[in-house]
Coordinates of C-alpha atoms in Angstrom, one line a residue:
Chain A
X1 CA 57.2 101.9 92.0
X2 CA 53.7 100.2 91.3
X3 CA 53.7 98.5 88.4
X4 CA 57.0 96.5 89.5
X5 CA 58.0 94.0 90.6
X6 CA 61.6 91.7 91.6
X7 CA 62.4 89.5 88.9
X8 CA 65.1 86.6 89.0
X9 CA 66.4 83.4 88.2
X10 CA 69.1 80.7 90.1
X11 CA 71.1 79.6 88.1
X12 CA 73.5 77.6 90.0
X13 CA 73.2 75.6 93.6
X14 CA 75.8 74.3 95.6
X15 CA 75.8 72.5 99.1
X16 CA 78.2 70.6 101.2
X17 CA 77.3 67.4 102.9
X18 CA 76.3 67.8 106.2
X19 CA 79.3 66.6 108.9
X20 CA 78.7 66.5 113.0
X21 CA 82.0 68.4 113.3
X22 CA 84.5 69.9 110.9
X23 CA 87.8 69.6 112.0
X24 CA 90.3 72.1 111.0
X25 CA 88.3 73.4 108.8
X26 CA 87.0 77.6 109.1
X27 CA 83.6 79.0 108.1
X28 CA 85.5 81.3 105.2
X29 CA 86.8 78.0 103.3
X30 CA 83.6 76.4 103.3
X31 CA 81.6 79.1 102.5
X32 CA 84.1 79.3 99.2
X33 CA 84.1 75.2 98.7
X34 CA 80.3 75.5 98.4
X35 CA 80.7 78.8 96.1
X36 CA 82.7 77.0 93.6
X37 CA 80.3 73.8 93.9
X38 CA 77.3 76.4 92.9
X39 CA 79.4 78.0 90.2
X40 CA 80.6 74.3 88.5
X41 CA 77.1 74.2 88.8
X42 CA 76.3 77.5 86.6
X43 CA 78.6 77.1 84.3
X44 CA 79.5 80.5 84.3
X45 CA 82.7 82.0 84.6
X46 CA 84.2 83.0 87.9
X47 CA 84.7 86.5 86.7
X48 CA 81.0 86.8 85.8
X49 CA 79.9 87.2 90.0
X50 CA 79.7 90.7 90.8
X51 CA 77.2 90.8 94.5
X52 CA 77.6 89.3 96.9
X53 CA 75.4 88.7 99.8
X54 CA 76.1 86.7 103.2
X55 CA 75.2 85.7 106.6
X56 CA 76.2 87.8 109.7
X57 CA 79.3 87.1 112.0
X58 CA 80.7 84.4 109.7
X59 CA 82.8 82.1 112.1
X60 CA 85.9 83.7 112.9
X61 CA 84.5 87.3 111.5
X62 CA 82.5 88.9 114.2
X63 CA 83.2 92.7 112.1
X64 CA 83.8 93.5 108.6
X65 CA 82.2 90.1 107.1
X66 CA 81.5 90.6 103.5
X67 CA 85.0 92.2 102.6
X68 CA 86.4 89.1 104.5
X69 CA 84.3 86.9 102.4
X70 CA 85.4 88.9 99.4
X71 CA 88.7 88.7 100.3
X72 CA 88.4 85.1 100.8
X73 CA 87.0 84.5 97.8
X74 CA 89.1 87.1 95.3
X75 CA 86.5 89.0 94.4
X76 CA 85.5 92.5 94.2
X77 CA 81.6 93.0 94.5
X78 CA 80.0 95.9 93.1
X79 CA 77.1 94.9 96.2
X80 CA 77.3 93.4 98.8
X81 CA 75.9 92.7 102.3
X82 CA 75.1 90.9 105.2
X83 CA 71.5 89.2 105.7
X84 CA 70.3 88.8 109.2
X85 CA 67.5 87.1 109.2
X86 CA 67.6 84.3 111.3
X87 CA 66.5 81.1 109.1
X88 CA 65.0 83.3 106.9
X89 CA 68.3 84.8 105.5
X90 CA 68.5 82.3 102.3
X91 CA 65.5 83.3 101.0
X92 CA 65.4 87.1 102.0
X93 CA 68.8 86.9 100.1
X94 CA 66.9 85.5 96.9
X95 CA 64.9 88.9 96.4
X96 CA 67.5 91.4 97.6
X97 CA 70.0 89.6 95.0
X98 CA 67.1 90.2 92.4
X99 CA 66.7 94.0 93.8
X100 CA 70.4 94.3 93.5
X101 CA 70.1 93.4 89.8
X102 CA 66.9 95.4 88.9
X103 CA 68.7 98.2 89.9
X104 CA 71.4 97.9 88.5
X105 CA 73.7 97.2 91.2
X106 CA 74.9 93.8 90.3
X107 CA 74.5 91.4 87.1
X108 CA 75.0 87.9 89.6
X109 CA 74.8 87.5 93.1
X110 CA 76.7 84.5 95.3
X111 CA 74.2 84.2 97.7
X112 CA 76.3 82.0 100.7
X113 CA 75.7 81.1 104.3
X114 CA 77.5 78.0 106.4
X115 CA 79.5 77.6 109.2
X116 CA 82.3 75.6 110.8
X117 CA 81.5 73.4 114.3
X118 CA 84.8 72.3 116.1
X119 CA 85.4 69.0 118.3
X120 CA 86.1 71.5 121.3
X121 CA 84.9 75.3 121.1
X122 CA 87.3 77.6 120.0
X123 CA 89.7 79.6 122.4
X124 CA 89.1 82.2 120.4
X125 CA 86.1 83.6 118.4
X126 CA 88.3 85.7 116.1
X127 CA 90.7 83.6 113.5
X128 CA 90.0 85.7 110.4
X129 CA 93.1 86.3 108.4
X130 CA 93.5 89.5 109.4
X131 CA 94.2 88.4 112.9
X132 CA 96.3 85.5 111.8
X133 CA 98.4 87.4 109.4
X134 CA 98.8 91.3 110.2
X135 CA 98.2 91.7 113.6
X136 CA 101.3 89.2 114.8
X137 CA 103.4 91.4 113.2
X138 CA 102.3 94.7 114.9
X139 CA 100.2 95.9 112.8
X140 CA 96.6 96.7 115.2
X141 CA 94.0 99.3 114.0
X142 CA 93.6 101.6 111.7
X143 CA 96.5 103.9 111.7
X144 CA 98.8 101.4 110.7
X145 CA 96.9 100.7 107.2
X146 CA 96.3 104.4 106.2
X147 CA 99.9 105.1 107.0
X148 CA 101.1 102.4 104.6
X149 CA 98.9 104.5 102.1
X150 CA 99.9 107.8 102.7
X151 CA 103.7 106.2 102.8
X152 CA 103.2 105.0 99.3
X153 CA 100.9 108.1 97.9
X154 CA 104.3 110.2 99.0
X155 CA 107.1 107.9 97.4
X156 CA 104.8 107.6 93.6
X157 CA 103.7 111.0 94.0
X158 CA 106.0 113.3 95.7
X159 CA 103.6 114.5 97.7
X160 CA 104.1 115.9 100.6
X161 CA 103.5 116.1 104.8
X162 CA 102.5 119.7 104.0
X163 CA 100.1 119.0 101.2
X164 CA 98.3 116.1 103.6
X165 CA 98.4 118.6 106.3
X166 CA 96.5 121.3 104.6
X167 CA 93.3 119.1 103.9
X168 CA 92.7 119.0 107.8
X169 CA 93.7 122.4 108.1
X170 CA 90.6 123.0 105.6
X171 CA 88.6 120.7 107.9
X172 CA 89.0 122.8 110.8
X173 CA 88.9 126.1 109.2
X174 CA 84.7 125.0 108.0
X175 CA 84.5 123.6 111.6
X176 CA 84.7 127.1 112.9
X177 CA 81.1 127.3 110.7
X178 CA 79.5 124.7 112.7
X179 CA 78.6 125.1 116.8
X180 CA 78.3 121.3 117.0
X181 CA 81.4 120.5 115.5
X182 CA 83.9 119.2 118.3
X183 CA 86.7 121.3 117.3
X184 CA 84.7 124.6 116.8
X185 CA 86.5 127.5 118.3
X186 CA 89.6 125.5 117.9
X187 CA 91.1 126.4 114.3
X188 CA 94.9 125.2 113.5
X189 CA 96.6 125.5 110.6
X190 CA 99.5 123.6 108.7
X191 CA 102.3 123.9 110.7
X192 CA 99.8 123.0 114.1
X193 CA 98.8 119.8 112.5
X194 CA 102.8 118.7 111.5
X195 CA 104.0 120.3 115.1
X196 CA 101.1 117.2 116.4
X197 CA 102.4 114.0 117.8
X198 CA 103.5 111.0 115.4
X199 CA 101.2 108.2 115.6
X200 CA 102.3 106.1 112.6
X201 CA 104.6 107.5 110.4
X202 CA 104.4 109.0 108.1
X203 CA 100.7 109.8 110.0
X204 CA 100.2 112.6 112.4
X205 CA 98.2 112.7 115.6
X206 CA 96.0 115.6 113.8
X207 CA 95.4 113.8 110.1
X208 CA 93.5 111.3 112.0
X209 CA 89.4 111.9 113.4
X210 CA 88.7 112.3 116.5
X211 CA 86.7 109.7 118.0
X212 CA 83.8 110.8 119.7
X213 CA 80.3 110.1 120.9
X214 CA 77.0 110.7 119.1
X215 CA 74.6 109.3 116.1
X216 CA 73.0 110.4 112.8
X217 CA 69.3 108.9 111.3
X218 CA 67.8 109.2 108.2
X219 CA 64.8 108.3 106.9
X220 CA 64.3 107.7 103.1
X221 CA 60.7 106.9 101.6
X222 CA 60.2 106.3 97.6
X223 CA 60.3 109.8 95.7
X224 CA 56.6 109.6 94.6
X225 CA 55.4 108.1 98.1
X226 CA 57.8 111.1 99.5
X227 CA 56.3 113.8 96.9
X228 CA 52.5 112.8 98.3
X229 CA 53.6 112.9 101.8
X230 CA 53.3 115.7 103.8
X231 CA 56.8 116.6 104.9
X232 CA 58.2 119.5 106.6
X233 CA 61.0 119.8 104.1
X234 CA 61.1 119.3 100.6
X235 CA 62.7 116.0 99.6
X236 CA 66.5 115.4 98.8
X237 CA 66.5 112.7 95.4
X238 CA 68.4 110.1 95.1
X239 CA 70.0 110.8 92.1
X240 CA 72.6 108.1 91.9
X241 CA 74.6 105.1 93.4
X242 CA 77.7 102.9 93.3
X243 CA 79.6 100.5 95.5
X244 CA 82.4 98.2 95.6
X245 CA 84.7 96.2 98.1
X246 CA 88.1 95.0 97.2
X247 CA 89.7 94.0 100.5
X248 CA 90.0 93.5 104.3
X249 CA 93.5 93.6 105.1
X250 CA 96.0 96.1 104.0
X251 CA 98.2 93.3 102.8
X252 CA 95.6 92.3 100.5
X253 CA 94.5 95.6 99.0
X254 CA 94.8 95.8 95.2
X255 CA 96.3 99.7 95.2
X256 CA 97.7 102.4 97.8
X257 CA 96.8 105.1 96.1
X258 CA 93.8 104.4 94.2
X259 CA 90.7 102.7 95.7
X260 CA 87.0 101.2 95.2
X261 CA 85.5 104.8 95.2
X262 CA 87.0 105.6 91.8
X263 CA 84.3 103.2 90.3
X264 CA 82.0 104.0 92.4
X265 CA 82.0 107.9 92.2
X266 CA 82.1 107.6 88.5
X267 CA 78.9 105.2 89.1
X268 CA 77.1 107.1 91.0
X269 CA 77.9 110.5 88.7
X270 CA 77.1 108.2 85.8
X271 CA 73.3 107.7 87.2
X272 CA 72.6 110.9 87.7
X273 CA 73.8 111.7 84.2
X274 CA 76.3 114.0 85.2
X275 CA 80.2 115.1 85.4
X276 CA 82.1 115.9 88.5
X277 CA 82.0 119.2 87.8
X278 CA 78.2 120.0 88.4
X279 CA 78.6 119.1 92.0
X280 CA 78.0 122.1 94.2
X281 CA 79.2 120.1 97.5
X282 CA 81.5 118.0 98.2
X283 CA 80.7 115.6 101.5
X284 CA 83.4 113.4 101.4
X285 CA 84.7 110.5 103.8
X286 CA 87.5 111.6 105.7
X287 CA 88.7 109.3 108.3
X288 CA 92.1 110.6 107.4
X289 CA 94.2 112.9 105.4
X290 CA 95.2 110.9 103.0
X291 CA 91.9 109.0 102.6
X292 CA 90.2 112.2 101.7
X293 CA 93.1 113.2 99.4
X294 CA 92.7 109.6 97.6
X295 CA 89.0 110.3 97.0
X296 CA 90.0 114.2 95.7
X297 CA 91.8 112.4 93.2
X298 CA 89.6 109.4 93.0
X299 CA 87.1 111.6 92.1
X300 CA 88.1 113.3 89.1
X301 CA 88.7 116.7 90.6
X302 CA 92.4 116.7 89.7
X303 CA 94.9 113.9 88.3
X304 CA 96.6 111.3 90.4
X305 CA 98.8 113.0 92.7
X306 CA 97.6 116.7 92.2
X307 CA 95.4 117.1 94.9
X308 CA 97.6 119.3 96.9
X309 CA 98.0 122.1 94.2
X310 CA 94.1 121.4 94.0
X311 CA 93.7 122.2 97.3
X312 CA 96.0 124.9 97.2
X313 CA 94.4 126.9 94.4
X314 CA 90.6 126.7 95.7
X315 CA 88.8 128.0 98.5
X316 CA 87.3 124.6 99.9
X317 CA 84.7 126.4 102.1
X318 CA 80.6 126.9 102.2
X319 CA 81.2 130.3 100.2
X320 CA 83.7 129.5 98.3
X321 CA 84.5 127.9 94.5
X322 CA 84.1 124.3 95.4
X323 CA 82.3 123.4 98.8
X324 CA 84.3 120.8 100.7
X325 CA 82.8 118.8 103.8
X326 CA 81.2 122.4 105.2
X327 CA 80.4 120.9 108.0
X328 CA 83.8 120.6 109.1
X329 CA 84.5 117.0 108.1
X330 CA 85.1 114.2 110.2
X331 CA 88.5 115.8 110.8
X332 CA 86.8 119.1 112.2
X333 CA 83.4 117.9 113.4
X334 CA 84.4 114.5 114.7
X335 CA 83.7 110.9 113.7
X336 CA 81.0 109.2 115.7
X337 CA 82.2 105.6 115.3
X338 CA 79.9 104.0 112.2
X339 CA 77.7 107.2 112.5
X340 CA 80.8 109.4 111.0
X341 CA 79.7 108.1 107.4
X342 CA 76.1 109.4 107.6
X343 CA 77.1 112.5 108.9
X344 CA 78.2 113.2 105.6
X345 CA 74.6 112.7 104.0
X346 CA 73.2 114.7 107.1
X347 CA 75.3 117.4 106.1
X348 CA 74.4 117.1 102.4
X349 CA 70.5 116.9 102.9
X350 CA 70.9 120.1 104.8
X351 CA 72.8 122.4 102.2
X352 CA 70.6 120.7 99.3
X353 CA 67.3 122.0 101.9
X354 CA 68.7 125.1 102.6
X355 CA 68.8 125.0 106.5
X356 CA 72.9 124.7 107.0
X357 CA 73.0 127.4 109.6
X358 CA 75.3 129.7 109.5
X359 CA 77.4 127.7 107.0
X360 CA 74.5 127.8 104.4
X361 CA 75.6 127.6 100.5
X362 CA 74.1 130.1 98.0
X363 CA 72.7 127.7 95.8
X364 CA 73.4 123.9 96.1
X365 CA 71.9 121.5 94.2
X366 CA 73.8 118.6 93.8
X367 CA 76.1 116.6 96.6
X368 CA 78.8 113.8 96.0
X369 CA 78.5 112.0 99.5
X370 CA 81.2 109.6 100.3
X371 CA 81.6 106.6 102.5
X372 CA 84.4 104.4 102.8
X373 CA 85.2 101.5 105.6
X374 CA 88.0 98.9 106.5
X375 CA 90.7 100.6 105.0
X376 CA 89.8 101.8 101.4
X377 CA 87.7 98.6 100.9
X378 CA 84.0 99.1 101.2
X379 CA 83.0 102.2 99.5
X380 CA 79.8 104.0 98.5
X381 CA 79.2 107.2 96.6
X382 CA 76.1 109.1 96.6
X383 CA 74.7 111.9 94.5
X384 CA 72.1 113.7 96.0
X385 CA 70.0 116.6 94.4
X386 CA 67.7 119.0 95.6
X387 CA 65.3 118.1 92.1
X388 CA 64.5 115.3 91.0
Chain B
X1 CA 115.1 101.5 117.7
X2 CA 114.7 98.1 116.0
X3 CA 112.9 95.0 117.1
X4 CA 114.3 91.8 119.5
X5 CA 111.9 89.5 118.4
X6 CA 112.8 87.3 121.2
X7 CA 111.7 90.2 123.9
X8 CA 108.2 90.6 122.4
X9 CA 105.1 89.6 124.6
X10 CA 102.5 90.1 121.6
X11 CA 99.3 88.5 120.3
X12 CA 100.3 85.0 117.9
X13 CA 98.6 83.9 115.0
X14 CA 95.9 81.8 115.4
X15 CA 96.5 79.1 112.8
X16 CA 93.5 77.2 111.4
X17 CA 93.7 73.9 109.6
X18 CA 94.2 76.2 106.1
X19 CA 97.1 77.5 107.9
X20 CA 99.0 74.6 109.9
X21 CA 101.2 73.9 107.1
X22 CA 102.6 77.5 106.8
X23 CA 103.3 77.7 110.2
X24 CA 104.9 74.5 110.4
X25 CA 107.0 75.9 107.3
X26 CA 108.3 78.4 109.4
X27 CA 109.2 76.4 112.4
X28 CA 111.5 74.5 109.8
X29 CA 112.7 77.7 108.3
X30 CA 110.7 77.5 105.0
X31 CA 108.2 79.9 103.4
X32 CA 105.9 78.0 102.2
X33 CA 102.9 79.2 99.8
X34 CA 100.1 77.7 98.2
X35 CA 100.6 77.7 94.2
X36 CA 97.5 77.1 91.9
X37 CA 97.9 74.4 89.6
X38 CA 95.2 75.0 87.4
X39 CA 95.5 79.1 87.0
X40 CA 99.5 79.0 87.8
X41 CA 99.5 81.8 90.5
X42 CA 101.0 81.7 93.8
X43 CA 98.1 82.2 96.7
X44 CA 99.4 83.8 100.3
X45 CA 97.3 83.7 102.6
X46 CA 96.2 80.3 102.4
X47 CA 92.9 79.0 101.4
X48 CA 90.7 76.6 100.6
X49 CA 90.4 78.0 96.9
X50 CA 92.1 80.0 94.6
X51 CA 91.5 83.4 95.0
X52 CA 91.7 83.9 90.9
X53 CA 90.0 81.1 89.5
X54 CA 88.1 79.6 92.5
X55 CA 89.9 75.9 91.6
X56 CA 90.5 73.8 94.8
X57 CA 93.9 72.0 93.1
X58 CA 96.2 74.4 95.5
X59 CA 99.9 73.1 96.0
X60 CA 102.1 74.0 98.8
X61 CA 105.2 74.6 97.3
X62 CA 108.3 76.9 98.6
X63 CA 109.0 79.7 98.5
X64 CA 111.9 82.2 97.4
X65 CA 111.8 84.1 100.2
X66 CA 112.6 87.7 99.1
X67 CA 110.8 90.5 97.7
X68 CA 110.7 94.1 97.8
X69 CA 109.2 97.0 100.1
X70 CA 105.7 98.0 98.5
X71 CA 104.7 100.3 101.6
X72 CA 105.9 100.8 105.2
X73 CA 104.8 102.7 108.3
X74 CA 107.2 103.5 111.5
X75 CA 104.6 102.7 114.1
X76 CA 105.5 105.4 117.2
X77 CA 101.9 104.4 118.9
X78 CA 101.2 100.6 118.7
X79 CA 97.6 99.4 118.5
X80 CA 98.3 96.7 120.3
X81 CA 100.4 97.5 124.3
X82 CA 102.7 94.4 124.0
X83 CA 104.5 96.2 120.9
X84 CA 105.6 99.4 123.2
X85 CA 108.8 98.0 123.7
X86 CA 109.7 97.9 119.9
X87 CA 108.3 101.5 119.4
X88 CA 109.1 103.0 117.1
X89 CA 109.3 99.7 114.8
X90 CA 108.8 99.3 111.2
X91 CA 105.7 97.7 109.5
X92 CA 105.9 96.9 105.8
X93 CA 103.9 95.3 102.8
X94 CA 106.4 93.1 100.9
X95 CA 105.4 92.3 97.3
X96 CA 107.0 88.6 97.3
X97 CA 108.9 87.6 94.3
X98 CA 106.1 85.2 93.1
X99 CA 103.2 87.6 93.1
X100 CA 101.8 87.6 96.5
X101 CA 101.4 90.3 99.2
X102 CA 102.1 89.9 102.3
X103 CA 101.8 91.7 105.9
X104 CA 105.0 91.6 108.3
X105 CA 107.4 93.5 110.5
X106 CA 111.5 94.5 109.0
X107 CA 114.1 93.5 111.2
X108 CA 118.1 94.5 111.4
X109 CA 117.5 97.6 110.1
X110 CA 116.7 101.5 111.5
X111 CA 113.4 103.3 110.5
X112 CA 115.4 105.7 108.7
X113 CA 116.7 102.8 106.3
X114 CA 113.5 102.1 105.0
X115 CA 112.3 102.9 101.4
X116 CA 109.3 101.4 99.0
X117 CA 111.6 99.3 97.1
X118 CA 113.9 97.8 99.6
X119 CA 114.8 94.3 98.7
X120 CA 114.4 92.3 101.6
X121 CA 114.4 89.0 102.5
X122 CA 112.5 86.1 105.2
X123 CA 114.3 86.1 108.4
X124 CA 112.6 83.6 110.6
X125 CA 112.0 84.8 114.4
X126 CA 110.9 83.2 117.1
X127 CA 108.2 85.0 119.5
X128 CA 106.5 83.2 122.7
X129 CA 105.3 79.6 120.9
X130 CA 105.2 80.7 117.7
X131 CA 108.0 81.4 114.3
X132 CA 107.2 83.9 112.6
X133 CA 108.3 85.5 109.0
X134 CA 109.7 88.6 109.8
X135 CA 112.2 89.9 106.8
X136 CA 115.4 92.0 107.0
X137 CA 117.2 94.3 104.1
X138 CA 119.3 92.1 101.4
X139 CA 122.0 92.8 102.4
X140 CA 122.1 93.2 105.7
X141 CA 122.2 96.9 106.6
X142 CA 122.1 96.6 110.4

């Protein structure tokens, strides 16, 4: 990357008048009162903010802060992140808003910090809307939002508990490829995973990951500073990007049965200058059935509701047609709290090297990697290729 | 199964000063949103700004108080102990009749009653200090 360097411009500043206390008042609504001061001052159009980049544990948000910011504010950033950098975070977001755009990431980036400072400290650090507005009404956790997805995917769709079953039937059966993977040696199929325990319906015990303990690293260098390097293993290219957040609650999500991958997987394919159907491996999120039958479709493999006869007609494992999370998933190999996601990229870099033991591909050479958090909110898509 | 709202021992909202008024709406048996007067759309949650035009000039104006089913979930395993008793109890998405989304639990009516579509409608509850917006089937069906 010599040559280059980040380029940029402000275009708009905002800032509230400093007050001793603020009363009433939460750090998501001022961060938003001194957006829109910044934008009047722009003169640009709402619409026209695509990044976003913010401070860590925003007020009331210890977890999940920029899709609560995003939320907030209505708006669906194609980047976004949090800066935590002390009283450096303003400017380090100036030159990360101006890498975002460079690389084609975002077009303009809010760029917000502030916070709220009660009479009396709160009872309670958490007051995010989520909190205020879901969980009074029973809704905790995760399983309750992905069931409200698979609920609606079944009533526009006609899918069916069978159809959801059979992805993490497919999870387990590549599991029984992998030693590490925490349900080896335990294969179930179809009629196991509906005979599990209902959680949420219409969710089953065994559509949902297995939490368990362990990590994943990855180290990533530029691909000429990688090519010069000495490495043990040839390099895996990143070959394309995209991202999106829409949401943080499930009450506030724009679709059930679409989500933020769509764009981003069609991103992603679209910077590595090629259609879905070059991929040799498919390493996709899958905290859940249905989240992993969303992306299926999401992704272009099959129209919006097909994935089931998809599935049906392909063999989905390392030796097969079209190679699907060979590693056995997060539904077969377990999902190591935020390490889950980069197993999926661990996974990919080691079918794209050639050193998937004992689940090795014949010849892969390009990966669509997955992540997704909240519930179908924060997504990323990868392409990964063994050439440049 | 179907849930006595009265017998619930559960985590309350924590309002903020965004919020008060909606809560106070409830204790007097109104749902009460924010409206936009600049962009003309209704706003739930509540804010400090309008979530599709970023204009501060939000209303609080009433609300109808129906809507219909947009997703639901029969929660066997609550995430939260306090909503055992209720298990299995019904969690739904209600697309409100002015535009809005919003989070909440279905009263007077059986799991097995509930479809995407459902017309339902506000039923205030009272749980511990707080009343919340539950909603029920129009009409009743339990």
């Amino acid at each position: 990357m010599s040559g280059t360097r980040p380029t940029g411009a402000i275009v708009g500043v905002g800032e509230l008048t400093p007050t001793r206390t603020t009363s009433g008042k939460t750090t998501l609504g001022m961060l938003a009162e001194a957006s829109r001061l910044a934008l009047e001052d722009s003169g640009l159009d709402r619409d026209r903010i695509d990044g976003l980049l913010v401070g860590p544990q925003v007020g009331e948000t210890p977890q999940h802060v920029p899709a609560t910011v995003a939320e907030y504010l209505g708006i669906t950033p194609r980047m976004s992140n949090v800066v935590d950098l002390g009283g450096a975070s303003g400017p380090g977001m100036i030159w990360r808003a101006a890498a975002a755009i460079n690389a084609g990431m975002a077009t303009a980036v809010l760029c917000v910090l502030g916070n709220h400072r009660e009479p009396v400290p709160s009872r309670s650090p958490n007051r995010n809307p989520i909190r205020e507005f879901d969980v009074p009404f029973g809704a905790s956790g995760a399983n309750t939002a992905y069931a409200l997805l698979k609920t609606r995917h079944m009533h526009d769709f006609g899918t069916t508990d069978e159809q959801f079953a059979s992805l993490a039937a497919v999870s387990r059966a590549n599991a029984q490829s992998n030693p590490d993977a925490i349900f080896y040696g335990k294969p179930i199929d179809t009629a196991g995973i509906l005979a599990s325990p209902m959680i949420a319906e219409p969710l089953h015990l065994l559509e949902i990951v297995m939490p368990v303990a362990g990590g994943d690293a990855v180290i990533v260098m530029g691909a000429e500073a990688a090519e010069a390097a000495t490495l043990r293993h040839a390099p895996v290219y990143l070959r394309g990007a995209g991202e999106m957040v829409t949401h943080r609650a499930m009450s506030q999500a724009p679709s059930y049965t679409t989500g933020p991958l769509k764009p981003s997987m069609a991103q992603a394919l679209a910077q590595a200058g090629i259609g879905i159907d070059r991929i040799d491996l498919l390493s996709l999120y899958d905290c859940y059935t249905v989240m992993l039958a969303i992306t299926i479709e999401d992704a272009g493999l099959c129209a919006p509701g097909q994935f089931g006869a998809w599935a049906a007609g392909r063999d989905l494992s390392h030796t097969g047609d079209v190679a699907l999370n060979t590693h056995g998933g997060q539904l077969g190999f377990g999902q190591a709290d935020l390490a889950g996601g980069m197993s999926h990229v661990v996974e990919a870099v080691r079918q794209l090297r050639g050193t998937a033991d004992g689940r090795q591909m014949a010849d892969a050479a390009l990966a669509l990697v997955t992540g997704n958090g909240a519930t179908m909110s924060e997504a990323v898509a990868l392409v990964l290729g063994r050439d440049r | 199964m179907t849930i006595h709202p009265s017998e619930l021992i559960v985590p309350g909202p924590t309002p903020t000063g965004e919020s008060e008024k909606f809560w106070a709406g409830c204790r007097d048996g109104e749902l009460l949103l924010q409206f936009c007067e600049r962009c003309e759309h209704w706003v739930f949650y509540p804010r400090t700004v309008c979530p599709h035009c970023w204009s501060d000039r939000l209303d609080w104006r009433r609300a109808a108080g129906t809507g219909s089913v947009r997703s639901f979930t029969v929660v066997h395993k609550p995430g939260h102990p306090g909503w055992a008793v209720a298990a299995p109890y019904v969690v739904a998405v209600i697309d409100l009749a002015e535009g809005p989304t919003m989070l909440t639990a279905l009263v007077g009516v059986e799991p097995a009653g509930v479809r995407v579509g459902l017309p339902v409608a506000v039923r205030f509850e009272t749980v511990g200090e707080f009343v919340l917006p539950f909603f029920a089937p129009v009409p009743p069906t339990a």
